[in-house]
Short mmCIF file of N, CA and C in Angstrom, two decimals:
data_model
loop_
_atom_site.label_atom_id
_atom_site.label_comp_id
_atom_site.label_asym_id
_atom_site.label_seq_id
_atom_site.Cartn_x
_atom_site.Cartn_y
_atom_site.Cartn_z
N MET A 1 92.35 99.71 117.79
CA MET A 1 91.33 100.02 116.64
C MET A 1 91.97 98.94 115.09
N GLY A 2 92.60 99.65 114.43
CA GLY A 2 93.28 99.02 113.88
C GLY A 2 93.36 97.25 113.46
N VAL A 3 92.95 96.82 114.66
CA VAL A 3 93.13 95.15 114.89
C VAL A 3 91.17 94.86 114.08
N ALA A 4 90.49 96.30 114.55
CA ALA A 4 88.86 95.54 113.97
C ALA A 4 88.88 95.98 112.78
N ASP A 5 89.57 96.59 112.37
CA ASP A 5 89.29 98.08 111.71
C ASP A 5 89.60 95.98 110.47
N GLU A 6 90.75 95.80 110.80
CA GLU A 6 91.12 94.57 110.02
C GLU A 6 91.21 93.51 110.10
N GLN A 7 89.79 93.02 111.13
CA GLN A 7 88.71 92.10 111.20
C GLN A 7 87.59 92.56 110.35
N THR A 8 87.39 93.76 109.93
CA THR A 8 85.86 93.92 109.30
C THR A 8 86.33 94.19 107.88
N LYS A 9 87.35 94.42 107.57
CA LYS A 9 88.00 93.97 106.05
C LYS A 9 87.99 92.30 105.36
N ILE A 10 87.99 91.76 106.74
CA ILE A 10 88.64 89.85 106.50
C ILE A 10 86.78 89.88 106.56
N GLU A 11 86.27 89.99 107.50
CA GLU A 11 84.71 89.69 107.13
C GLU A 11 83.92 89.80 105.82
N LEU A 12 84.22 91.66 105.62
CA LEU A 12 83.66 91.63 104.43
C LEU A 12 84.23 90.62 103.32
N SER A 13 85.57 90.92 102.74
CA SER A 13 86.09 90.39 101.72
C SER A 13 85.37 88.90 102.48
N THR A 14 84.94 87.90 103.12
CA THR A 14 85.21 86.32 103.04
C THR A 14 83.66 86.62 102.35
N HIS A 15 82.91 87.02 102.68
CA HIS A 15 81.26 87.68 102.35
C HIS A 15 81.18 87.81 101.25
N LEU A 16 81.83 88.63 100.04
CA LEU A 16 81.80 89.15 99.16
C LEU A 16 82.97 87.80 98.30
N LEU A 17 83.39 87.22 98.84
CA LEU A 17 83.57 86.29 98.26
C LEU A 17 83.34 84.55 98.68
N SER A 18 82.21 84.47 99.59
CA SER A 18 81.77 83.36 99.85
C SER A 18 81.06 82.81 99.07
N PRO A 19 80.21 83.29 97.82
CA PRO A 19 79.27 82.22 96.87
C PRO A 19 80.11 81.81 96.01
N LEU A 20 82.36 82.22 95.79
CA LEU A 20 82.89 81.10 94.74
C LEU A 20 83.49 80.22 95.50
N SER A 21 83.45 79.94 97.06
CA SER A 21 83.78 79.35 97.81
C SER A 21 83.93 77.94 97.64
N HIS A 22 83.53 77.30 96.64
CA HIS A 22 83.34 76.05 96.29
C HIS A 22 83.49 76.08 94.75
N THR A 23 83.99 77.23 94.02
CA THR A 23 84.19 77.62 92.19
C THR A 23 85.66 77.56 92.36
N PRO A 24 86.78 76.96 93.20
CA PRO A 24 87.98 77.32 92.36
C PRO A 24 88.46 77.33 90.97
N GLU A 25 87.63 77.35 90.03
CA GLU A 25 87.94 77.99 88.65
C GLU A 25 87.07 78.73 88.53
N LEU A 26 86.44 79.10 89.46
CA LEU A 26 86.16 80.73 89.49
C LEU A 26 86.66 81.77 89.83
N LEU A 27 86.81 81.11 90.93
CA LEU A 27 88.06 82.30 92.15
C LEU A 27 89.81 82.17 91.39
N GLU A 28 89.95 81.05 89.78
CA GLU A 28 91.17 81.51 89.76
C GLU A 28 91.26 82.13 88.42
N THR A 29 89.58 81.76 87.70
CA THR A 29 89.85 82.66 87.00
C THR A 29 89.33 84.24 87.11
N LEU A 30 88.80 84.49 88.26
CA LEU A 30 89.00 86.27 88.73
C LEU A 30 90.95 86.24 89.02
N THR A 31 91.23 85.81 89.41
CA THR A 31 92.70 85.92 89.34
C THR A 31 93.45 85.80 87.99
N VAL A 32 93.18 85.36 87.22
CA VAL A 32 94.13 85.94 86.55
C VAL A 32 93.72 87.05 85.54
N PHE A 33 91.99 86.64 85.87
CA PHE A 33 91.84 87.68 85.18
C PHE A 33 92.23 89.29 85.07
N PHE A 34 92.24 89.51 86.33
CA PHE A 34 93.16 90.80 87.13
C PHE A 34 94.27 91.48 86.83
N ALA A 35 95.79 89.66 87.11
CA ALA A 35 97.14 89.62 86.09
C ALA A 35 96.51 89.78 85.27
N ARG A 36 95.67 89.54 84.63
CA ARG A 36 96.03 89.77 82.77
C ARG A 36 95.06 91.29 82.50
N ASN A 37 95.28 92.55 83.37
CA ASN A 37 94.39 94.37 83.17
C ASN A 37 93.15 93.66 82.51
N CYS A 38 92.47 93.05 83.20
CA CYS A 38 91.21 92.52 82.94
C CYS A 38 91.00 91.89 81.18
N LEU A 39 91.77 92.35 80.43
CA LEU A 39 92.26 91.87 78.91
C LEU A 39 91.79 90.67 78.85
N PRO A 40 89.85 89.69 78.04
CA PRO A 40 89.74 89.09 77.79
C PRO A 40 90.35 88.24 77.00
N SER A 41 90.92 88.23 76.03
CA SER A 41 91.72 87.41 75.15
C SER A 41 93.11 86.64 75.62
N ALA A 42 93.18 87.78 76.46
CA ALA A 42 94.21 87.63 77.41
C ALA A 42 94.83 86.65 78.52
N THR A 43 93.16 86.74 79.05
CA THR A 43 93.07 85.69 80.54
C THR A 43 92.50 84.72 79.89
N ALA A 44 91.74 83.88 78.91
CA ALA A 44 91.29 83.09 77.71
C ALA A 44 92.47 82.41 77.58
N ASN A 45 93.51 82.96 76.73
CA ASN A 45 94.97 81.99 76.40
C ASN A 45 95.69 81.59 77.53
N HIS A 46 95.86 82.68 79.09
CA HIS A 46 96.07 81.64 79.91
C HIS A 46 95.35 80.53 80.06
N LEU A 47 94.47 80.75 80.47
CA LEU A 47 93.13 79.74 81.07
C LEU A 47 93.32 78.10 80.28
N SER A 48 94.01 78.31 78.43
CA SER A 48 93.55 77.39 77.76
C SER A 48 91.97 77.61 78.00
N ILE A 49 91.37 78.01 78.10
CA ILE A 49 90.05 78.22 77.28
C ILE A 49 89.69 79.47 76.12
N HIS A 50 87.92 78.83 75.50
CA HIS A 50 88.24 80.18 74.70
C HIS A 50 87.26 80.76 75.12
N ARG A 51 87.39 81.74 74.48
CA ARG A 51 86.82 83.88 75.04
C ARG A 51 84.88 83.33 75.61
N ASN A 52 84.06 82.60 74.96
CA ASN A 52 83.05 81.95 75.32
C ASN A 52 82.86 81.41 76.70
N THR A 53 84.47 80.81 76.74
CA THR A 53 84.04 80.20 78.01
C THR A 53 84.44 81.14 79.35
N LEU A 54 85.50 82.06 78.93
CA LEU A 54 84.98 82.54 80.12
C LEU A 54 84.79 84.14 79.96
N SER A 55 83.82 84.20 79.04
CA SER A 55 82.30 85.76 79.35
C SER A 55 81.35 84.36 80.88
N HIS A 56 81.34 83.39 80.25
CA HIS A 56 80.21 82.36 80.58
C HIS A 56 80.33 82.25 82.55
N ARG A 57 82.07 82.22 82.32
CA ARG A 57 82.49 81.92 84.22
C ARG A 57 82.37 83.43 84.43
N LEU A 58 82.65 84.11 83.90
CA LEU A 58 83.03 85.85 84.02
C LEU A 58 80.67 86.15 85.05
N ASP A 59 80.20 85.28 83.75
CA ASP A 59 78.89 85.92 84.51
C ASP A 59 78.30 85.28 84.85
N LYS A 60 79.03 83.76 85.54
CA LYS A 60 78.31 82.94 86.48
C LYS A 60 78.83 84.16 88.01
N ILE A 61 79.52 84.37 87.92
CA ILE A 61 80.51 85.20 89.53
C ILE A 61 79.38 86.60 89.33
N ALA A 62 79.47 87.22 88.57
CA ALA A 62 78.68 88.55 88.47
C ALA A 62 77.51 87.70 89.38
N ALA A 63 76.91 86.80 88.56
CA ALA A 63 75.55 85.75 89.42
C ALA A 63 75.29 85.36 90.62
N LEU A 64 76.56 84.87 90.92
CA LEU A 64 76.58 84.52 91.86
C LEU A 64 77.02 85.72 92.94
N THR A 65 78.25 86.79 92.63
CA THR A 65 78.33 87.33 93.41
C THR A 65 76.83 88.77 93.69
N GLY A 66 77.04 89.28 92.87
CA GLY A 66 75.90 90.73 92.68
C GLY A 66 76.80 91.61 91.92
N LEU A 67 78.60 91.54 91.42
CA LEU A 67 79.34 91.21 91.14
C LEU A 67 80.02 91.41 89.91
N ASP A 68 80.00 92.86 88.81
CA ASP A 68 80.61 91.99 87.60
C ASP A 68 81.70 92.92 87.32
N PRO A 69 82.76 91.70 87.29
CA PRO A 69 84.45 92.27 87.11
C PRO A 69 84.72 92.90 85.79
N ARG A 70 83.26 92.77 85.28
CA ARG A 70 84.33 93.35 83.85
C ARG A 70 83.30 95.11 84.24
N GLN A 71 83.19 95.48 84.66
CA GLN A 71 82.27 96.64 85.58
C GLN A 71 83.34 96.92 86.46
N PHE A 72 84.05 98.54 86.55
CA PHE A 72 84.56 99.25 86.96
C PHE A 72 84.58 99.01 88.23
N ASP A 73 83.52 99.75 88.67
CA ASP A 73 83.46 99.70 90.44
C ASP A 73 83.15 98.46 90.75
N ASP A 74 82.44 97.26 90.15
CA ASP A 74 82.35 96.08 90.58
C ASP A 74 84.23 95.82 90.79
N ALA A 75 84.72 95.24 89.71
CA ALA A 75 86.05 95.04 88.85
C ALA A 75 87.06 95.57 90.73
N VAL A 76 86.66 96.78 91.11
CA VAL A 76 87.90 97.75 91.96
C VAL A 76 87.03 96.43 93.56
N GLN A 77 85.57 95.84 94.08
CA GLN A 77 85.37 95.52 95.08
C GLN A 77 85.28 93.90 95.13
N ILE A 78 85.80 93.51 94.08
CA ILE A 78 86.81 92.05 93.95
C ILE A 78 87.89 91.79 94.34
N ARG A 79 88.56 92.62 92.78
CA ARG A 79 89.61 93.39 93.21
C ARG A 79 90.46 92.98 94.92
N LEU A 80 90.38 94.19 95.35
CA LEU A 80 90.22 94.41 97.09
C LEU A 80 90.17 93.06 97.74
N ALA A 81 89.07 92.67 97.70
CA ALA A 81 88.28 91.08 98.32
C ALA A 81 89.25 90.25 97.83
N LEU A 82 90.32 90.04 96.33
CA LEU A 82 90.88 88.84 96.40
C LEU A 82 92.53 89.40 97.03
N LEU A 83 92.24 90.32 97.21
CA LEU A 83 94.04 91.44 98.24
C LEU A 83 93.90 90.37 99.31
N LEU A 84 92.64 91.02 100.28
CA LEU A 84 92.82 90.48 101.01
C LEU A 84 92.30 89.43 101.96
N ARG A 85 91.60 88.80 100.85
CA ARG A 85 91.65 87.14 100.87
C ARG A 85 92.82 86.54 101.28
N GLU A 86 93.77 86.80 99.89
CA GLU A 86 95.59 86.48 100.25
C GLU A 86 96.36 86.77 101.26
N LEU A 87 96.35 87.66 101.21
CA LEU A 87 96.70 88.50 102.94
C LEU A 87 96.28 87.87 104.43
N GLN A 88 95.38 87.54 103.70
CA GLN A 88 95.00 86.72 105.33
C GLN A 88 95.14 85.10 105.80
N GLN A 89 96.05 84.37 103.48
CA GLN A 89 95.95 82.69 103.38
C GLN A 89 97.58 83.56 104.35
N HIS A 90 97.84 83.72 103.90
CA HIS A 90 98.77 84.24 104.11
C HIS A 90 100.15 84.59 105.35
N SER A 91 99.13 85.04 106.42
CA SER A 91 99.18 85.38 107.65
C SER A 91 99.16 84.39 109.15
#
């Protein structure tokens, strides 16, 4: 049962993040956004971009995935998908 559950989680993660698969800068933006506790200024500073650029990237992520990383429930789903993706890459 554990293997099937693991496969289901990986498939869900892949499906959720698939609209971003060809946009590595958006995946990096998300990774930094969560690493910086979802703080726009800290994220923009770390990425060396303007806050408006960050806002546009987050808008694009929301448009592509249907999930807005600035909204708590959506952020949790995206964060979990990123963690599962990272675990899959390391296995």
